[in-house]
Amino acid sequence: LEADARGDARSRKQVDVILRASQRMKQLIDDLLDMANIRTGRLSMDRSAWPAAALVNEAAEVHGPLAAAKGVSLDVRLDIGDESVCCDHGRIQQVFANLVGNAIKFCAEGDTIRLLAAREAGMVRFSVVDSGPGIAPEALDHLFEAYWSAAQHARKGSGLGLSIAHSIVAAHGGRLWVESTVGEGSAFHFTVPIIES
């Protein structure tokens, strides 16, 4: 019985490794397809009205367990009412997935990630703010370049995620930018137009 249990544990571990590898491969393929579509001007967008608060809360719900598993707290602070934005829901969640995923990846146990939303000149400004290690000043100008990764993080991703996120936000008529201080953390902000009632 004990040998069977050990065999089952080994099998589960092998399946888990295969699943993680296939997920990474799928993400890489999706990123490459998105990048090709961006370069040819064919990135698909299906815009409709979405409550801004619901977009933030969904991102927190999806990524909360990943943050908790690493000992990172994830909280939401909304400075908006019932504003809706005109967006492609899946694409905006893709932006959140990249920004929050990166924050979780680089934060350490005990760090904090905040998801924020506030109204700003006909837009909603969404922010992902972390208390992680921050980004070196010399890297800030390159963050949104395709295939670029800082030397210390070169093996942690494809180098496409932030570039794709930047293009998705631009396609919505907004902008994506970053503020960061080494040793204090980073804040990624992006804007999406509000649907005025």
C-alpha positions as a Python dict, from the first residue, in 0.01 Angstrom:
ca = {
    (1, 'L'): (0, 0, 0),
    (2, 'E'): (284, 236, 90),
    (3, 'A'): (462, 156, -239),
    (4, 'D'): (139, 228, -428),
    (5, 'A'): (108, 565, -250),
    (6, 'R'): (465, 654, -344),
    (7, 'G'): (396, 550, -703),
    (8, 'D'): (80, 762, -711),
    (9, 'A'): (270, 1061, -573),
    (10, 'R'): (541, 1022, -840),
    (11, 'S'): (276, 992, -1111),
    (12, 'R'): (98, 1306, -987),
    (13, 'K'): (426, 1496, -983),
    (14, 'Q'): (508, 1387, -1339),
    (15, 'V'): (161, 1488, -1459),
    (16, 'D'): (198, 1824, -1286),
    (17, 'V'): (534, 1885, -1458),
    (18, 'I'): (384, 1796, -1797),
    (19, 'L'): (84, 2025, -1738),
    (20, 'R'): (307, 2318, -1639),
    (21, 'A'): (528, 2266, -1944),
    (22, 'S'): (226, 2250, -2176),
    (23, 'Q'): (83, 2567, -2021),
    (24, 'R'): (413, 2748, -2076),
    (25, 'M'): (425, 2624, -2435),
    (26, 'K'): (66, 2736, -2498),
    (27, 'Q'): (143, 3080, -2353),
    (28, 'L'): (449, 3115, -2574),
    (29, 'I'): (252, 3016, -2884),
    (30, 'D'): (-29, 3258, -2793),
    (31, 'D'): (225, 3538, -2738),
    (32, 'L'): (394, 3472, -3073),
    (33, 'L'): (57, 3474, -3252),
    (34, 'D'): (-43, 3797, -3079),
    (35, 'M'): (290, 3955, -3171),
    (36, 'A'): (248, 3854, -3536),
    (37, 'N'): (-104, 3999, -3541),
    (38, 'I'): (13, 4323, -3378),
    (39, 'R'): (286, 4366, -3639),
    (40, 'T'): (39, 4314, -3924),
    (41, 'G'): (-232, 4530, -3766),
    (42, 'R'): (-468, 4234, -3722),
    (43, 'L'): (-494, 4205, -3343),
    (44, 'S'): (-856, 4104, -3283),
    (45, 'M'): (-1071, 4327, -3063),
    (46, 'D'): (-1432, 4272, -2959),
    (47, 'R'): (-1527, 4583, -2762),
    (48, 'S'): (-1832, 4625, -2542),
    (49, 'A'): (-1927, 4801, -2218),
    (50, 'W'): (-1776, 4658, -1900),
    (51, 'P'): (-1800, 4795, -1543),
    (52, 'A'): (-1450, 4906, -1448),
    (53, 'A'): (-1484, 4780, -1091),
    (54, 'A'): (-1584, 4434, -1216),
    (55, 'L'): (-1271, 4413, -1435),
    (56, 'V'): (-1047, 4483, -1134),
    (57, 'N'): (-1235, 4247, -903),
    (58, 'E'): (-1217, 3967, -1161),
    (59, 'A'): (-840, 4011, -1194),
    (60, 'A'): (-805, 3997, -814),
    (61, 'E'): (-1021, 3686, -792),
    (62, 'V'): (-822, 3505, -1063),
    (63, 'H'): (-477, 3593, -928),
    (64, 'G'): (-549, 3599, -554),
    (65, 'P'): (-478, 3227, -502),
    (66, 'L'): (-144, 3252, -687),
    (67, 'A'): (-40, 3546, -471),
    (68, 'A'): (-154, 3373, -151),
    (69, 'A'): (42, 3059, -242),
    (70, 'K'): (357, 3271, -253),
    (71, 'G'): (274, 3457, 70),
    (72, 'V'): (203, 3784, -114),
    (73, 'S'): (-105, 3985, -16),
    (74, 'L'): (-329, 4109, -299),
    (75, 'D'): (-588, 4377, -233),
    (76, 'V'): (-823, 4601, -432),
    (77, 'R'): (-880, 4974, -387),
    (78, 'L'): (-1143, 5137, -606),
    (79, 'D'): (-1183, 5514, -633),
    (80, 'I'): (-1464, 5491, -888),
    (81, 'G'): (-1839, 5447, -892),
    (82, 'D'): (-2032, 5260, -1157),
    (83, 'E'): (-1821, 5379, -1453),
    (84, 'S'): (-1806, 5146, -1750),
    (85, 'V'): (-1528, 5131, -2006),
    (86, 'C'): (-1540, 5036, -2372),
    (87, 'C'): (-1307, 4741, -2401),
    (88, 'D'): (-1240, 4389, -2515),
    (89, 'H'): (-1292, 4206, -2186),
    (90, 'G'): (-1055, 3919, -2267),
    (91, 'R'): (-779, 4150, -2384),
    (92, 'I'): (-801, 4372, -2075),
    (93, 'Q'): (-786, 4062, -1855),
    (94, 'Q'): (-481, 3961, -2060),
    (95, 'V'): (-318, 4294, -1963),
    (96, 'F'): (-404, 4236, -1597),
    (97, 'A'): (-272, 3879, -1620),
    (98, 'N'): (63, 4005, -1745),
    (99, 'L'): (98, 4289, -1495),
    (100, 'V'): (-27, 4098, -1190),
    (101, 'G'): (156, 3782, -1296),
    (102, 'N'): (483, 3975, -1322),
    (103, 'A'): (425, 4137, -983),
    (104, 'I'): (365, 3797, -820),
    (105, 'K'): (668, 3651, -997),
    (106, 'F'): (909, 3917, -872),
    (107, 'C'): (762, 3982, -527),
    (108, 'A'): (882, 3791, -221),
    (109, 'E'): (687, 3648, 68),
    (110, 'G'): (542, 3932, 275),
    (111, 'D'): (521, 4177, -15),
    (112, 'T'): (196, 4347, -117),
    (113, 'I'): (25, 4399, -453),
    (114, 'R'): (-257, 4651, -487),
    (115, 'L'): (-501, 4669, -778),
    (116, 'L'): (-639, 5021, -813),
    (117, 'A'): (-887, 5202, -1034),
    (118, 'A'): (-963, 5575, -1050),
    (119, 'R'): (-1131, 5812, -1291),
    (120, 'E'): (-892, 6037, -1485),
    (121, 'A'): (-991, 6280, -1764),
    (122, 'G'): (-1243, 6067, -1952),
    (123, 'M'): (-1054, 5748, -1873),
    (124, 'V'): (-1031, 5493, -1599),
    (125, 'R'): (-672, 5454, -1482),
    (126, 'F'): (-606, 5098, -1369),
    (127, 'S'): (-291, 5038, -1162),
    (128, 'V'): (-96, 4737, -1038),
    (129, 'V'): (130, 4855, -756),
    (130, 'D'): (371, 4626, -574),
    (131, 'S'): (621, 4651, -290),
    (132, 'G'): (868, 4425, -468),
    (133, 'P'): (1232, 4481, -566),
    (134, 'G'): (1167, 4759, -817),
    (135, 'I'): (1317, 4801, -1162),
    (136, 'A'): (1661, 4942, -1239),
    (137, 'P'): (1648, 5286, -1407),
    (138, 'E'): (1844, 5163, -1709),
    (139, 'A'): (1579, 4894, -1771),
    (140, 'L'): (1275, 5123, -1764),
    (141, 'D'): (1321, 5249, -2121),
    (142, 'H'): (1327, 4893, -2258),
    (143, 'L'): (1042, 4726, -2068),
    (144, 'F'): (787, 4749, -2348),
    (145, 'E'): (1021, 4635, -2625),
    (146, 'A'): (942, 4296, -2778),
    (147, 'Y'): (1178, 4013, -2676),
    (148, 'W'): (1362, 4231, -2423),
    (149, 'S'): (1431, 4099, -2073),
    (150, 'A'): (1662, 4235, -1807),
    (151, 'A'): (1970, 4016, -1771),
    (152, 'Q'): (1873, 3897, -1424),
    (153, 'H'): (1527, 3792, -1547),
    (154, 'A'): (1619, 3661, -1893),
    (155, 'R'): (1494, 3309, -1818),
    (156, 'K'): (1165, 3410, -1655),
    (157, 'G'): (957, 3470, -1968),
    (158, 'S'): (942, 3520, -2343),
    (159, 'G'): (1002, 3895, -2329),
    (160, 'L'): (673, 3952, -2515),
    (161, 'G'): (412, 4000, -2242),
    (162, 'L'): (467, 4368, -2167),
    (163, 'S'): (504, 4456, -2534),
    (164, 'I'): (174, 4283, -2612),
    (165, 'A'): (4, 4449, -2315),
    (166, 'H'): (131, 4788, -2435),
    (167, 'S'): (-15, 4726, -2783),
    (168, 'I'): (-349, 4607, -2642),
    (169, 'V'): (-386, 4922, -2432),
    (170, 'A'): (-286, 5143, -2728),
    (171, 'A'): (-547, 4967, -2944),
    (172, 'H'): (-808, 5073, -2687),
    (173, 'G'): (-703, 5436, -2715),
    (174, 'G'): (-522, 5434, -2382),
    (175, 'R'): (-163, 5421, -2264),
    (176, 'L'): (47, 5196, -2042),
    (177, 'W'): (339, 5324, -1838),
    (178, 'V'): (552, 5236, -1537),
    (179, 'E'): (700, 5410, -1234),
    (180, 'S'): (953, 5225, -1023),
    (181, 'T'): (1215, 5274, -752),
    (182, 'V'): (1471, 5004, -677),
    (183, 'G'): (1411, 4861, -332),
    (184, 'E'): (1064, 5017, -302),
    (185, 'G'): (851, 4860, -573),
    (186, 'S'): (684, 4927, -906),
    (187, 'A'): (358, 5076, -1030),
    (188, 'F'): (221, 4990, -1373),
    (189, 'H'): (-68, 5209, -1488),
    (190, 'F'): (-293, 5185, -1792),
    (191, 'T'): (-594, 5381, -1911),
    (192, 'V'): (-912, 5281, -2094),
    (193, 'P'): (-1179, 5526, -2220),
    (194, 'I'): (-1494, 5564, -2011),
    (195, 'I'): (-1835, 5527, -2174),
    (196, 'E'): (-1998, 5860, -2092),
    (197, 'S'): (-2368, 5833, -2007),
}
